[in-house]
Tab-separated table of N, CA and C in Angstrom:
chain	number	residue	atom	x	y	z
A	2	MET	N	148.158	54.913	128.307
A	2	MET	CA	147.446	53.784	127.427
A	2	MET	C	145.940	54.394	127.365
A	3	ILE	N	145.309	53.624	127.888
A	3	ILE	CA	143.778	53.665	128.085
A	3	ILE	C	143.279	54.917	128.988
A	4	ALA	N	144.003	55.104	130.176
A	4	ALA	CA	144.005	55.968	131.121
A	4	ALA	C	144.127	57.051	130.686
A	5	HIS	N	144.680	57.660	129.364
A	5	HIS	CA	145.044	58.979	129.341
A	5	HIS	C	143.691	59.434	128.615
A	6	ALA	N	142.932	58.628	128.367
A	6	ALA	CA	142.000	59.039	127.434
A	6	ALA	C	140.387	59.762	128.389
A	7	LEU	N	140.612	58.700	129.727
A	7	LEU	CA	139.688	59.125	130.700
A	7	LEU	C	140.595	59.884	132.042
A	8	PRO	N	141.645	60.767	132.122
A	8	PRO	CA	142.631	60.665	133.255
A	8	PRO	C	141.683	61.038	134.876
A	9	LEU	N	140.333	61.722	134.540
A	9	LEU	CA	140.147	62.274	135.751
A	9	LEU	C	138.732	61.242	136.229
A	10	MET	N	137.967	60.090	135.421
A	10	MET	CA	136.909	59.785	135.679
A	10	MET	C	137.394	58.593	136.367
A	11	PHE	N	138.425	57.597	135.480
A	11	PHE	CA	138.622	56.060	136.099
A	11	PHE	C	140.028	55.991	135.900
A	12	SER	N	140.485	54.948	136.925
A	12	SER	CA	142.111	54.508	136.783
A	12	SER	C	142.085	53.470	135.724
A	13	GLU	N	143.728	53.109	135.427
A	13	GLU	CA	143.068	51.745	134.112
A	13	GLU	C	143.120	50.357	134.766
A	14	GLY	N	143.331	50.511	136.189
A	14	GLY	CA	142.961	49.072	136.495
A	14	GLY	C	141.031	49.089	136.718
A	15	GLN	N	140.574	50.210	136.894
A	15	GLN	CA	138.974	50.232	137.012
A	15	GLN	C	138.618	49.883	135.475
A	16	ILE	N	139.366	50.384	134.446
A	16	ILE	CA	138.566	50.099	133.106
A	16	ILE	C	138.923	48.859	132.879
A	17	TYR	N	140.159	48.054	133.012
A	17	TYR	CA	140.149	46.850	132.986
A	17	TYR	C	139.246	45.913	133.824
A	18	PHE	N	139.121	46.455	134.830
A	18	PHE	CA	137.927	45.748	135.579
A	18	PHE	C	136.855	45.747	134.640
A	19	ALA	N	136.499	47.275	134.350
A	19	ALA	CA	135.029	47.187	133.780
A	19	ALA	C	134.998	46.273	132.477
A	20	ILE	N	136.155	46.154	131.729
A	20	ILE	CA	135.961	45.366	130.203
A	20	ILE	C	135.863	44.037	130.714
A	21	ALA	N	136.375	43.341	131.573
A	21	ALA	CA	136.479	41.921	132.073
A	21	ALA	C	135.226	41.548	132.492
A	22	PHE	N	134.587	42.523	133.531
A	22	PHE	CA	133.102	42.270	133.810
A	22	PHE	C	132.079	42.312	132.625
A	23	PHE	N	132.168	43.244	131.805
A	23	PHE	CA	131.325	42.971	130.549
A	23	PHE	C	131.504	41.502	129.868
A	24	VAL	N	132.573	41.333	129.698
A	24	VAL	CA	132.924	40.154	128.832
A	24	VAL	C	132.537	38.724	129.535
A	25	VAL	N	132.366	38.435	130.946
A	25	VAL	CA	131.826	37.498	131.636
A	25	VAL	C	130.657	37.774	131.631
A	26	PHE	N	130.225	38.764	132.105
A	26	PHE	CA	129.170	39.061	132.088
A	26	PHE	C	128.238	38.868	130.776
A	27	VAL	N	128.249	38.761	129.699
A	27	VAL	CA	127.898	38.409	128.473
A	27	VAL	C	127.947	36.688	128.590
A	28	ILE	N	129.355	36.298	128.365
A	28	ILE	CA	129.285	34.747	128.517
A	28	ILE	C	128.664	34.564	129.306
A	29	ILE	N	128.165	34.510	130.486
A	29	ILE	CA	127.460	34.128	131.520
A	29	ILE	C	125.926	33.582	131.377
A	30	THR	N	125.681	35.408	130.270
A	30	THR	CA	124.327	35.480	130.138
A	30	THR	C	123.641	34.631	129.230
A	31	VAL	N	124.852	34.400	127.879
A	31	VAL	CA	124.812	33.335	126.843
A	31	VAL	C	124.279	32.124	127.283
A	32	MET	N	125.374	31.441	128.030
A	32	MET	CA	125.142	30.143	128.559
A	32	MET	C	123.967	29.885	129.359
A	33	MET	N	123.566	30.954	130.019
A	33	MET	CA	122.432	30.674	130.809
A	33	MET	C	121.155	30.606	129.807
A	34	TYR	N	121.209	31.294	129.192
A	34	TYR	CA	119.698	31.428	128.047
A	34	TYR	C	120.037	30.107	127.379
A	35	ARG	N	121.112	30.001	126.940
A	35	ARG	CA	121.356	28.452	126.048
A	35	ARG	C	120.705	27.634	127.092
A	36	ARG	N	120.971	27.520	128.079
A	36	ARG	CA	120.721	26.254	129.049
A	36	ARG	C	119.119	26.165	129.199
A	37	ASP	N	118.152	27.500	129.159
A	37	ASP	CA	117.239	27.827	129.557
A	37	ASP	C	116.002	27.727	128.118
A	38	LYS	N	116.637	27.504	127.541
A	38	LYS	CA	115.910	27.866	126.044
A	38	LYS	C	115.017	26.757	126.029
A	39	LYS	N	114.712	25.632	125.935
A	39	LYS	CA	113.588	24.448	125.984
A	39	LYS	C	112.894	24.944	127.117
A	40	LEU	N	112.886	25.653	127.939
A	40	LEU	CA	112.133	25.874	129.067
A	40	LEU	C	111.269	27.036	128.739
A	41	HIS	N	112.206	28.079	128.243
A	41	HIS	CA	111.394	29.023	128.046
A	41	HIS	C	110.388	28.846	126.749
A	42	LYS	N	110.725	28.313	125.860
A	42	LYS	CA	109.835	27.913	124.617
A	42	LYS	C	108.503	26.765	125.245
A	43	LYS	N	108.851	26.334	125.980
A	43	LYS	CA	107.537	25.602	127.156
A	43	LYS	C	106.573	26.733	127.856
A	44	ASN	N	107.266	27.633	128.470
A	44	ASN	CA	106.610	28.570	129.437
A	44	ASN	C	106.017	29.653	129.011
A	45	TYR	N	106.745	30.221	127.829
A	45	TYR	CA	106.448	31.444	127.113
A	45	TYR	C	105.795	31.475	125.844
A	46	LYS	N	105.024	30.170	125.497
A	46	LYS	CA	104.706	30.297	123.896
A	46	LYS	C	103.669	31.312	123.233
A	47	GLY	N	102.952	31.877	124.556
A	47	GLY	CA	101.875	33.187	123.771
A	47	GLY	C	102.791	34.320	123.647
A	48	VAL	N	103.780	34.561	124.044
A	48	VAL	CA	104.254	36.064	124.416
A	48	VAL	C	104.344	36.760	123.033
A	49	PRO	N	104.985	36.179	122.214
A	49	PRO	CA	104.448	37.148	120.621
A	49	PRO	C	103.378	37.589	120.493
A	50	TRP	N	102.388	36.874	120.784
A	50	TRP	CA	101.068	37.665	120.774
A	50	TRP	C	100.797	38.580	121.578
A	51	ILE	N	101.309	38.446	122.703
A	51	ILE	CA	101.252	39.763	123.668
A	51	ILE	C	101.917	41.053	122.857
A	52	LEU	N	102.750	40.780	122.216
A	52	LEU	CA	104.351	42.011	121.855
A	52	LEU	C	103.186	42.504	120.867
A	53	VAL	N	102.279	41.466	120.159
A	53	VAL	CA	101.712	42.272	118.376
A	53	VAL	C	100.244	43.135	119.366
A	54	GLY	N	99.681	42.598	120.309
A	54	GLY	CA	98.698	43.439	120.920
A	54	GLY	C	99.092	44.367	120.965
A	55	PHE	N	100.447	44.705	121.674
A	55	PHE	CA	100.709	46.018	122.518
A	55	PHE	C	101.001	46.692	121.505
A	56	LEU	N	101.681	46.161	120.613
A	56	LEU	CA	102.119	47.146	118.846
A	56	LEU	C	100.722	47.922	118.342
A	57	ALA	N	99.945	46.610	117.975
A	57	ALA	CA	98.477	47.321	117.346
A	57	ALA	C	98.012	48.408	118.615
A	58	PHE	N	98.205	48.395	119.686
A	58	PHE	CA	97.224	49.067	120.694
A	58	PHE	C	97.851	50.535	120.680
A	59	PHE	N	99.178	50.498	120.196
A	59	PHE	CA	100.093	51.360	120.259
A	59	PHE	C	99.949	52.286	118.780
A	60	LEU	N	100.262	51.458	117.976
A	60	LEU	CA	99.793	51.992	116.772
A	60	LEU	C	98.206	52.716	116.284
A	61	LEU	N	97.001	52.116	117.084
A	61	LEU	CA	95.918	52.882	117.682
A	61	LEU	C	95.841	54.009	118.406
A	62	LEU	N	96.438	53.984	119.095
A	62	LEU	CA	96.665	55.662	119.686
A	62	LEU	C	97.079	56.233	119.049
A	63	ILE	N	98.344	56.008	118.249
A	63	ILE	CA	99.591	57.452	117.135
A	63	ILE	C	98.428	57.478	116.588
A	64	ALA	N	97.247	56.831	115.617
A	64	ALA	CA	96.211	57.036	114.957
A	64	ALA	C	95.352	57.928	115.292
A	65	LEU	N	95.112	57.707	116.217
A	65	LEU	CA	94.107	58.223	117.239
A	65	LEU	C	94.208	59.964	117.222
A	66	LYS	N	95.125	60.128	118.035
A	66	LYS	CA	96.103	61.358	118.486
A	66	LYS	C	96.476	61.886	116.913
A	67	PHE	N	96.546	61.228	115.737
A	67	PHE	CA	96.744	62.610	114.579
A	67	PHE	C	95.596	62.359	113.741
A	68	GLY	N	94.639	61.391	113.832
A	68	GLY	CA	92.869	61.619	113.374
A	68	GLY	C	92.431	62.757	114.185
A	69	LEU	N	92.536	62.736	115.297
A	69	LEU	CA	91.368	63.834	116.273
A	69	LEU	C	92.511	64.875	115.802
A	70	LYS	N	93.562	65.279	115.810
A	70	LYS	CA	94.226	66.319	115.922
A	70	LYS	C	93.814	67.388	114.566
A	71	GLY	N	93.645	66.841	113.358
A	71	GLY	CA	93.408	67.315	111.824
A	71	GLY	C	92.040	67.908	112.065
């Protein structure tokens, strides 16, 4: 079955464990995010502005690089 595709790297049991681990990890992560959503909105109000500032700085660096090159 699946183990034939990767005969030397992983056993069939390891592949099943990895799939199960990934599924459970995603489910738990989504549940925790939903539980803490209200708290995140309260504590991280200004984070989008930090992202805008970072992107503006990055674009400024790129503009300077190409502007000074020519």
